[in-house]
XYZ file of N, CA, C and O in Angstrom:
720
model
N -16.043 6.022 11.707
C -14.773 5.380 11.402
C -13.840 5.548 12.586
O -13.965 6.487 13.361
N -12.897 4.625 12.688
C -11.876 4.717 13.719
C -10.537 4.951 13.043
O -10.236 4.334 12.019
N -9.743 5.849 13.622
C -8.441 6.198 13.077
C -7.385 5.829 14.112
O -7.509 6.193 15.284
N -6.346 5.123 13.659
C -5.292 4.658 14.550
C -3.947 5.180 14.068
O -3.657 5.125 12.871
N -3.124 5.654 14.996
C -1.764 6.052 14.652
C -0.931 4.798 14.408
O -1.203 3.740 14.959
N 0.084 4.920 13.589
C 1.032 3.840 13.347
C 2.345 4.203 14.045
O 2.447 5.258 14.668
N 3.358 3.369 13.904
C 4.665 3.684 14.468
C 5.419 4.723 13.643
O 6.509 5.131 14.022
N 4.834 5.166 12.511
C 5.454 6.176 11.656
C 4.694 7.485 11.783
O 3.458 7.503 11.706
N 5.419 8.561 11.958
C 4.789 9.876 12.105
C 3.891 10.189 10.918
O 4.314 10.065 9.772
N 2.658 10.576 11.216
C 1.676 11.064 10.239
C 0.998 9.981 9.404
O 0.040 10.272 8.700
N 1.469 8.748 9.440
C 0.811 7.656 8.718
C -0.298 7.098 9.606
O -0.086 6.861 10.793
N -1.473 6.895 9.030
C -2.641 6.497 9.815
C -3.316 5.262 9.230
O -3.413 5.117 8.005
N -3.809 4.408 10.111
C -4.608 3.255 9.729
C -6.062 3.598 10.016
O -6.386 4.096 11.099
N -6.928 3.347 9.062
C -8.328 3.762 9.154
C -9.227 2.542 9.033
O -9.058 1.733 8.111
N -10.171 2.423 9.954
C -11.171 1.358 9.891
C -12.530 2.014 9.672
O -13.103 2.606 10.595
N -13.034 1.984 8.440
C -14.341 2.588 8.169
C -15.450 1.874 8.941
O -15.308 0.713 9.336
N -16.546 2.574 9.134
C -17.715 1.980 9.765
C -18.471 1.183 8.708
O -18.793 1.706 7.634
N -18.731 -0.081 9.015
C -19.372 -0.994 8.064
C -20.817 -1.236 8.496
O -21.083 -1.517 9.666
N -21.726 -1.129 7.562
C -23.134 -1.417 7.809
C -23.470 -2.689 7.035
O -23.411 -2.697 5.808
N -23.766 -3.766 7.746
C -24.029 -5.027 7.076
C -25.266 -5.726 7.597
O -25.686 -5.516 8.736
N -25.854 -6.524 6.747
C -26.980 -7.374 7.126
C -26.995 -8.572 6.177
O -26.005 -8.801 5.466
N -28.113 -9.305 6.125
C -28.182 -10.510 5.306
C -27.999 -10.243 3.820
O -27.681 -11.148 3.048
N -28.158 -8.990 3.389
C -28.007 -8.647 1.974
C -26.563 -8.402 1.575
O -26.226 -8.444 0.407
N -25.724 -8.082 2.557
C -24.340 -7.716 2.255
C -23.885 -6.598 3.162
O -24.193 -6.587 4.356
N -23.187 -5.621 2.624
C -22.677 -4.514 3.441
C -22.635 -3.225 2.633
O -22.741 -3.225 1.408
N -22.445 -2.133 3.357
C -22.261 -0.807 2.782
C -21.282 -0.062 3.661
O -21.326 -0.175 4.887
N -20.376 0.703 3.045
C -19.550 1.654 3.787
C -19.051 2.722 2.827
O -18.993 2.515 1.625
N -18.716 3.873 3.395
C -18.157 4.965 2.610
C -16.649 4.770 2.526
O -15.983 4.735 3.557
N -16.114 4.660 1.315
C -14.664 4.533 1.173
C -13.975 5.866 1.416
O -12.813 5.905 1.797
N -14.718 6.958 1.212
C -14.174 8.287 1.502
C -15.325 9.275 1.584
O -16.239 9.246 0.761
N -15.260 10.123 2.598
C -16.215 11.219 2.751
C -15.429 12.388 3.332
O -14.961 12.327 4.466
N -15.206 13.424 2.523
C -14.291 14.517 2.858
C -14.525 15.094 4.249
O -13.581 15.253 5.020
N -15.754 15.413 4.603
C -16.021 16.030 5.912
C -15.605 15.131 7.064
O -15.044 15.590 8.059
N -15.877 13.847 6.944
C -15.531 12.904 8.009
C -14.012 12.810 8.181
O -13.488 12.797 9.290
N -13.288 12.765 7.091
C -11.827 12.689 7.161
C -11.248 14.002 7.690
O -10.295 13.997 8.471
N -11.824 15.122 7.288
C -11.366 16.419 7.792
C -11.532 16.503 9.308
O -10.652 17.014 9.991
N -12.647 16.004 9.834
C -12.874 16.020 11.282
C -11.810 15.227 12.029
O -11.536 15.489 13.191
N -11.208 14.257 11.364
C -10.151 13.440 11.963
C -8.765 14.020 11.698
O -7.759 13.385 11.969
N -8.724 15.246 11.135
C -7.447 15.908 10.891
C -6.795 15.562 9.566
O -5.644 15.922 9.330
N -7.510 14.864 8.718
C -6.967 14.474 7.412
C -7.603 15.356 6.341
O -8.590 14.986 5.734
N -7.013 16.524 6.164
C -7.571 17.506 5.238
C -6.722 17.531 3.972
O -5.807 18.323 3.836
N -7.008 16.612 3.063
C -6.255 16.567 1.827
C -7.206 16.680 0.652
O -8.388 16.417 0.770
N -6.647 17.074 -0.479
C -7.423 17.158 -1.708
C -6.896 16.109 -2.674
O -5.730 16.125 -3.054
N -7.760 15.189 -3.050
C -7.364 14.141 -3.987
C -7.615 14.607 -5.413
O -8.633 15.232 -5.701
N -6.671 14.287 -6.307
C -6.773 14.713 -7.696
C -6.749 13.546 -8.671
O -6.962 13.733 -9.870
N -6.452 12.343 -8.169
C -6.333 11.190 -9.062
C -6.669 9.925 -8.290
O -6.247 9.765 -7.146
N -7.446 9.028 -8.901
C -7.724 7.707 -8.347
C -7.061 6.670 -9.248
O -7.111 6.785 -10.476
N -6.459 5.652 -8.621
C -5.789 4.584 -9.364
C -6.326 3.237 -8.921
O -6.753 3.070 -7.777
N -6.257 2.269 -9.834
C -6.726 0.922 -9.562
C -5.775 -0.050 -10.246
O -5.408 0.151 -11.400
N -5.340 -1.078 -9.513
C -4.491 -2.093 -10.135
C -4.987 -3.477 -9.742
O -5.519 -3.671 -8.654
N -4.835 -4.425 -10.653
C -5.114 -5.824 -10.364
C -3.786 -6.552 -10.518
O -3.065 -6.353 -11.481
N -3.500 -7.405 -9.535
C -2.250 -8.162 -9.549
C -2.516 -9.573 -9.066
O -3.440 -9.812 -8.284
N -1.667 -10.501 -9.501
C -1.812 -11.901 -9.114
C -0.961 -12.224 -7.886
O -0.060 -11.463 -7.523
N -1.269 -13.374 -7.275
C -0.565 -13.824 -6.069
C 0.953 -13.762 -6.274
O 1.466 -14.152 -7.310
N 1.637 -13.243 -5.250
C 3.092 -13.178 -5.285
C 3.658 -11.957 -5.977
O 4.873 -11.762 -5.996
N 2.792 -11.115 -6.554
C 3.259 -9.878 -7.181
C 3.629 -8.887 -6.090
O 2.880 -8.684 -5.134
N 4.787 -8.273 -6.246
C 5.221 -7.216 -5.334
C 5.430 -5.963 -6.162
O 6.169 -5.980 -7.146
N 4.729 -4.913 -5.780
C 4.859 -3.610 -6.452
C 5.472 -2.636 -5.448
O 4.941 -2.437 -4.375
N 6.595 -2.040 -5.819
C 7.213 -1.072 -4.916
C 8.658 -1.412 -4.651
O 9.203 -2.362 -5.186
N 9.181 -0.622 -3.828
C 8.690 0.476 -3.002
C 8.821 1.777 -3.792
O 9.934 2.160 -4.152
N 7.734 2.475 -4.034
C 7.694 3.637 -4.917
C 7.393 4.928 -4.166
O 6.736 4.915 -3.134
N 7.821 6.032 -4.759
C 7.439 7.363 -4.306
C 7.595 8.334 -5.465
O 8.185 7.991 -6.491
N 7.046 9.534 -5.293
C 7.198 10.618 -6.257
C 7.972 11.735 -5.557
O 7.645 12.104 -4.424
N 8.990 12.266 -6.215
C 9.817 13.309 -5.618
C 9.111 14.663 -5.707
O 8.295 14.886 -6.595
N 9.432 15.573 -4.764
C 8.882 16.927 -4.820
C 9.295 17.605 -6.126
O 10.377 17.313 -6.640
N 8.483 18.446 -6.683
C 7.222 18.957 -6.130
C 6.014 18.090 -6.480
O 4.880 18.526 -6.354
N 6.247 16.858 -6.907
C 5.168 15.960 -7.312
C 4.854 14.889 -6.260
O 4.169 13.917 -6.555
N 5.371 15.060 -5.052
C 5.158 14.071 -3.998
C 3.671 13.843 -3.782
O 2.878 14.786 -3.785
N 3.313 12.578 -3.599
C 1.907 12.199 -3.452
C 1.626 11.660 -2.061
O 2.389 10.863 -1.536
N 0.499 12.090 -1.503
C -0.103 11.380 -0.394
C -1.092 10.399 -1.000
O -1.665 10.670 -2.067
N -1.278 9.239 -0.335
C -2.174 8.225 -0.895
C -3.060 7.650 0.199
O -2.599 7.371 1.293
N -4.322 7.472 -0.128
C -5.250 6.725 0.709
C -5.454 5.398 -0.017
O -6.027 5.362 -1.107
N -4.940 4.299 0.570
C -4.922 3.012 -0.124
C -5.838 2.006 0.555
O -6.003 2.027 1.779
N -6.432 1.125 -0.258
C -7.298 0.073 0.259
C -7.494 -0.998 -0.803
O -7.151 -0.800 -1.967
N -8.031 -2.141 -0.393
C -8.196 -3.282 -1.279
C -9.681 -3.549 -1.504
O -10.459 -3.623 -0.549
N -10.072 -3.714 -2.769
C -11.462 -3.993 -3.127
C -11.737 -5.488 -3.243
O -12.841 -5.936 -2.972
N -10.742 -6.253 -3.687
C -10.846 -7.713 -3.786
C -9.513 -8.308 -3.377
O -8.460 -7.804 -3.771
N -9.567 -9.386 -2.592
C -8.345 -10.079 -2.222
C -7.674 -9.482 -1.000
O -8.307 -8.827 -0.163
N -6.353 -9.703 -0.897
C -5.583 -9.251 0.263
C -4.148 -8.951 -0.145
O -3.586 -9.629 -1.006
N -3.578 -7.937 0.502
C -2.179 -7.578 0.273
C -1.495 -7.311 1.605
O -2.147 -6.968 2.596
N -0.186 -7.460 1.604
C 0.638 -6.949 2.684
C 1.112 -5.592 2.207
O 1.845 -5.494 1.218
N 0.667 -4.548 2.870
C 0.989 -3.184 2.466
C 2.124 -2.669 3.338
O 2.101 -2.837 4.562
N 3.113 -2.029 2.716
C 4.313 -1.579 3.424
C 4.624 -0.137 3.042
O 4.573 0.230 1.862
N 4.962 0.665 4.059
C 5.405 2.034 3.821
C 6.699 2.281 4.582
O 6.962 1.656 5.611
N 7.508 3.204 4.056
C 8.787 3.573 4.667
C 8.864 5.089 4.709
O 8.632 5.760 3.694
N 9.199 5.642 5.870
C 9.326 7.089 6.036
C 10.656 7.554 5.448
O 11.724 7.129 5.897
N 10.598 8.427 4.455
C 11.789 8.951 3.788
C 12.117 10.380 4.197
O 13.051 10.981 3.664
N 11.373 10.918 5.147
C 11.543 12.322 5.548
C 12.694 12.425 6.543
O 12.583 11.990 7.683
N 13.799 13.040 6.109
C 15.034 13.084 6.900
C 14.850 13.725 8.278
O 15.533 13.347 9.217
N 13.932 14.658 8.408
C 13.741 15.338 9.695
C 12.728 14.642 10.597
O 12.469 15.086 11.705
N 12.171 13.546 10.152
C 11.175 12.806 10.934
C 11.867 11.868 11.914
O 12.872 11.236 11.583
N 11.306 11.738 13.099
C 11.868 10.797 14.077
C 11.660 9.340 13.651
O 12.303 8.448 14.197
N 10.782 9.107 12.657
C 10.602 7.737 12.163
C 11.284 7.527 10.806
O 11.011 6.549 10.111
N 12.213 8.411 10.448
C 12.973 8.308 9.199
C 13.653 6.944 9.107
O 14.305 6.486 10.046
N 13.466 6.276 7.968
C 14.096 4.983 7.740
C 13.353 3.803 8.338
O 13.753 2.665 8.150
N 12.259 4.070 9.039
C 11.471 2.994 9.647
C 10.322 2.617 8.716
O 9.870 3.413 7.906
N 9.831 1.399 8.896
C 8.730 0.924 8.059
C 7.533 0.524 8.917
O 7.647 0.335 10.127
N 6.408 0.407 8.254
C 5.164 -0.073 8.854
C 4.534 -1.009 7.840
O 4.564 -0.742 6.636
N 3.969 -2.111 8.321
C 3.268 -3.010 7.414
C 1.959 -3.459 8.033
O 1.843 -3.569 9.255
N 0.982 -3.689 7.157
C -0.343 -4.099 7.593
C -1.003 -4.888 6.469
O -0.746 -4.629 5.287
N -1.824 -5.868 6.841
C -2.609 -6.559 5.831
C -3.848 -5.733 5.546
O -4.605 -5.378 6.458
N -4.041 -5.408 4.294
C -5.246 -4.741 3.818
C -5.995 -5.763 2.976
O -5.387 -6.439 2.139
N -7.296 -5.867 3.191
C -8.053 -6.862 2.434
C -9.475 -6.382 2.187
O -9.970 -5.481 2.873
N -10.123 -7.030 1.242
C -11.539 -6.771 1.002
C -12.340 -7.163 2.236
O -13.361 -6.542 2.540
N -11.860 -8.150 2.953
C -12.569 -8.614 4.145
C -12.455 -7.631 5.316
O -13.457 -7.287 5.933
N -11.241 -7.143 5.614
C -11.107 -6.256 6.783
C -11.411 -4.794 6.460
O -11.606 -3.991 7.359
N -11.404 -4.424 5.183
C -11.782 -3.089 4.705
C -10.953 -1.954 5.309
O -11.361 -0.793 5.291
N -9.779 -2.253 5.842
C -8.909 -1.217 6.394
C -8.335 -0.369 5.271
O -8.165 -0.827 4.142
N -8.025 0.874 5.632
C -7.383 1.799 4.711
C -6.100 2.298 5.377
O -6.005 2.319 6.604
N -5.147 2.722 4.570
C -3.912 3.283 5.090
C -3.679 4.631 4.439
O -3.737 4.743 3.208
N -3.439 5.647 5.290
C -3.050 6.963 4.787
C -1.531 6.980 4.712
O -0.843 6.816 5.713
N -1.013 7.153 3.489
C 0.425 7.207 3.218
C 0.765 8.661 2.887
O 0.447 9.139 1.798
N 1.374 9.386 3.823
C 1.666 10.801 3.576
C 2.717 11.009 2.486
O 3.510 10.096 2.207
N 2.771 12.209 1.897
C 3.887 12.521 0.999
C 5.197 12.349 1.775
O 5.259 12.635 2.971
N 6.218 11.872 1.089
C 7.501 11.653 1.756
C 7.692 10.227 2.228
O 8.623 9.932 2.968
N 6.816 9.330 1.793
C 6.903 7.917 2.149
C 7.052 7.087 0.883
O 6.444 7.395 -0.142
N 7.826 6.009 0.965
C 7.842 4.998 -0.092
C 6.720 4.013 0.224
O 6.409 3.766 1.394
N 6.125 3.445 -0.808
C 4.977 2.556 -0.631
C 5.109 1.350 -1.545
O 5.547 1.459 -2.692
N 4.705 0.196 -1.031
C 4.671 -1.007 -1.838
C 3.714 -2.017 -1.247
O 3.276 -1.874 -0.102
N 3.382 -3.037 -2.036
C 2.514 -4.091 -1.512
C 2.807 -5.414 -2.184
O 3.280 -5.472 -3.322
N 2.527 -6.488 -1.445
C 2.673 -7.867 -1.900
C 1.298 -8.505 -1.904
O 0.585 -8.450 -0.895
N 0.914 -9.132 -3.014
C -0.396 -9.767 -3.118
C -0.357 -11.123 -2.409
O 0.443 -11.998 -2.739
N -1.260 -11.300 -1.429
C -1.339 -12.507 -0.619
C -2.400 -13.488 -1.118
O -2.336 -14.677 -0.819
N -3.386 -13.005 -1.832
C -4.503 -13.821 -2.322
C -4.248 -14.214 -3.782
O -3.248 -13.804 -4.370
N -5.150 -15.010 -4.365
C -4.976 -15.407 -5.766
C -4.813 -14.194 -6.672
O -4.032 -14.215 -7.614
N -5.570 -13.154 -6.394
C -5.408 -11.869 -7.073
C -5.912 -10.798 -6.123
O -6.582 -11.096 -5.130
N -5.566 -9.558 -6.425
C -6.029 -8.439 -5.598
C -6.335 -7.246 -6.486
O -5.623 -6.969 -7.456
N -7.411 -6.574 -6.129
C -7.797 -5.333 -6.770
C -7.498 -4.238 -5.757
O -8.130 -4.167 -4.702
N -6.495 -3.419 -6.067
C -5.934 -2.444 -5.137
C -6.294 -1.042 -5.617
O -6.057 -0.700 -6.781
N -6.867 -0.222 -4.723
C -7.307 1.127 -5.087
C -6.585 2.160 -4.242
O -6.275 1.908 -3.081
N -6.318 3.311 -4.860
C -5.764 4.398 -4.070
C -6.092 5.753 -4.665
O -6.197 5.922 -5.864
N -6.297 6.681 -3.751
C -6.563 8.062 -4.079
C -5.269 8.838 -3.868
O -4.582 8.606 -2.875
N -4.924 9.746 -4.770
C -3.653 10.469 -4.699
C -3.880 11.971 -4.580
O -4.797 12.515 -5.190
N -2.992 12.628 -3.841
C -3.088 14.072 -3.640
C -2.339 14.864 -4.710
O -2.393 16.089 -4.709
N -1.623 14.186 -5.572
C -0.925 14.865 -6.671
C -0.972 13.961 -7.889
O -1.061 12.750 -7.765
N -0.897 14.572 -9.069
C -0.899 13.810 -10.312
C 0.400 13.023 -10.457
O 1.469 13.485 -10.058
N 0.312 11.845 -11.053
C 1.495 11.056 -11.357
C 2.359 11.801 -12.367
O 1.857 12.397 -13.318
N 3.670 11.761 -12.160
C 4.615 12.366 -13.078
C 5.767 11.377 -13.275
O 6.505 11.093 -12.327
N 5.906 10.861 -14.480
C 6.898 9.826 -14.750
C 8.318 10.280 -14.418
O 9.117 9.508 -13.888
N 8.644 11.538 -14.677
C 9.989 12.040 -14.399
C 10.259 12.181 -12.897
O 11.405 12.327 -12.483
N 9.215 12.114 -12.085
C 9.359 12.270 -10.638
C 9.368 10.932 -9.895
O 9.321 10.902 -8.673
N 9.446 9.825 -10.643
C 9.434 8.500 -10.010
C 10.700 8.279 -9.186
O 11.792 8.662 -9.589
N 10.509 7.642 -8.050
C 11.627 7.211 -7.231
C 11.277 5.888 -6.594
O 10.117 5.464 -6.610
N 12.258 5.235 -6.012
C 11.977 3.966 -5.366
C 13.163 3.438 -4.591
O 14.280 3.955 -4.692
N 12.890 2.406 -3.822
C 13.901 1.698 -3.034
C 13.695 0.203 -3.281
O 12.554 -0.266 -3.340
N 14.786 -0.527 -3.354
C 14.717 -1.961 -3.569
C 13.933 -2.630 -2.439
O 14.229 -2.432 -1.261
N 12.948 -3.428 -2.806
C 12.026 -4.066 -1.859
C 12.744 -4.908 -0.811
O 12.315 -4.997 0.331
N 13.863 -5.525 -1.195
C 14.546 -6.480 -0.323
C 15.742 -5.887 0.404
O 16.546 -6.625 0.973
N 15.864 -4.573 0.416
C 17.021 -3.949 1.046
C 17.131 -4.380 2.509
O 16.179 -4.225 3.277
N 18.272 -4.929 2.923
C 18.404 -5.428 4.293
C 18.301 -4.339 5.360
O 17.880 -4.619 6.485
N 18.659 -3.099 5.025
C 18.560 -2.020 6.003
C 17.124 -1.844 6.494
O 16.887 -1.561 7.666
N 16.159 -2.030 5.610
C 14.752 -1.785 5.947
C 14.153 -2.875 6.836
O 13.156 -2.645 7.505
N 14.717 -4.080 6.799
C 14.262 -5.187 7.650
C 12.767 -5.481 7.488
O 12.073 -5.770 8.454
N 12.270 -5.403 6.266
C 10.860 -5.678 6.001
C 10.668 -7.185 5.887
O 11.391 -7.851 5.153
N 9.691 -7.711 6.598
C 9.375 -9.139 6.553
C 8.258 -9.358 5.530
O 7.083 -9.340 5.861
N 8.650 -9.589 4.294
C 7.690 -9.754 3.213
C 7.072 -11.145 3.187
O 6.062 -11.353 2.546
N 7.687 -12.117 3.773
C 7.228 -13.519 3.776
C 7.240 -14.157 2.381
O 6.443 -15.037 2.081
N 8.172 -13.692 1.547
C 8.353 -14.279 0.221
C 9.802 -14.043 -0.188
O 10.371 -12.996 0.128
N 10.383 -15.026 -0.856
C 11.774 -14.895 -1.294
C 11.901 -14.452 -2.748
O 12.829 -13.746 -3.105
N 10.963 -14.890 -3.576
C 11.043 -14.601 -5.009
C 9.702 -14.089 -5.519
O 8.957 -14.808 -6.182
N 9.379 -12.832 -5.240
C 8.104 -12.294 -5.725
C 8.145 -12.033 -7.227
O 9.221 -12.004 -7.838
N 6.972 -11.850 -7.813
C 6.864 -11.404 -9.199
C 7.112 -9.896 -9.205
O 6.383 -9.142 -8.552
N 8.145 -9.469 -9.922
C 8.550 -8.061 -9.934
C 8.624 -7.538 -11.358
O 8.949 -8.290 -12.285
N 8.405 -6.257 -11.525
C 8.689 -5.622 -12.811
C 10.205 -5.463 -12.910
O 10.928 -5.501 -11.906
N 10.674 -5.273 -14.120
C 12.112 -5.040 -14.307
C 12.531 -3.781 -13.552
O 13.578 -3.747 -12.910
N 11.698 -2.753 -13.619
C 11.996 -1.497 -12.922
C 12.147 -1.726 -11.417
O 13.103 -1.245 -10.802
N 11.216 -2.472 -10.819
C 11.273 -2.704 -9.372
C 12.451 -3.585 -8.977
O 12.963 -3.479 -7.865
N 12.901 -4.437 -9.876
C 14.061 -5.295 -9.602
C 15.357 -4.498 -9.542
O 16.340 -4.962 -8.975
N 15.350 -3.318 -10.153
C 16.583 -2.530 -10.278
C 16.555 -1.222 -9.504
O 17.347 -0.321 -9.798
N 15.673 -1.115 -8.525
C 15.625 0.110 -7.726
C 16.866 0.207 -6.828
O 17.464 -0.806 -6.480
N 17.252 1.417 -6.436
C 18.440 1.569 -5.591
C 18.212 1.056 -4.168
O 17.079 0.932 -3.713
N 19.303 0.766 -3.492
C 19.249 0.371 -2.088
C 19.155 1.615 -1.217
O 19.384 2.743 -1.673
N 18.840 1.398 0.049
C 18.757 2.505 1.011
C 20.073 3.268 1.045
O 20.098 4.492 1.074
N 21.176 2.533 1.015
C 22.511 3.142 1.097
C 22.749 4.099 -0.072
O 23.430 5.110 0.072
N 22.150 3.804 -1.222
C 22.337 4.645 -2.407
C 21.214 5.660 -2.625
O 21.244 6.401 -3.604
N 20.253 5.659 -1.721
C 19.140 6.605 -1.858
C 19.537 7.965 -1.314
O 20.078 8.083 -0.206
N 19.270 8.974 -2.086
C 19.442 10.354 -1.623
C 18.033 10.909 -1.461
O 17.439 11.391 -2.414
N 17.512 10.784 -0.243
C 16.116 11.156 -0.020
C 15.878 12.627 -0.364
O 16.587 13.500 0.123
N 14.885 12.887 -1.195
C 14.559 14.270 -1.558
C 13.617 14.935 -0.549
O 13.152 16.041 -0.788
N 13.342 14.253 0.559
C 12.370 14.766 1.521
C 13.046 15.281 2.785
O 13.931 14.687 3.322
């Protein structure tokens, strides 16, 4: 696998090694020893899977300490625009974002460290989105930032995404009191 740094401290883009022939392909979505050799020594405790239709935007979400989650995210079917924002006040990339297309075709993965907000927009007819988490979900620890906040300058390429009521009412950056 190849590991690439992003413009955000500690967030990594991962391109697994793909073995393909006329029958199809094979690759390891995760192998602890291989990730550890690349400096990614985390323990996953929960796997999540979501299916969403075109134009659905989920996020920008995070879990507050002590329930903060690191996530290894990837797409099994379809394509998404994946976006993360560094919420760590002491980080030199605090308040900055990174975005990348993750798809079943490109098989890229994104490591989202604890202390980051995360969201994605479905670009294909539907998308099956998978992620491994380093901490259990805790409803009382939910946090988020409004997807369209002008401070973040995220280019979502959509004006009216399909949103949950919760995601429509998340606070702006100006009103966020980062717990990180």
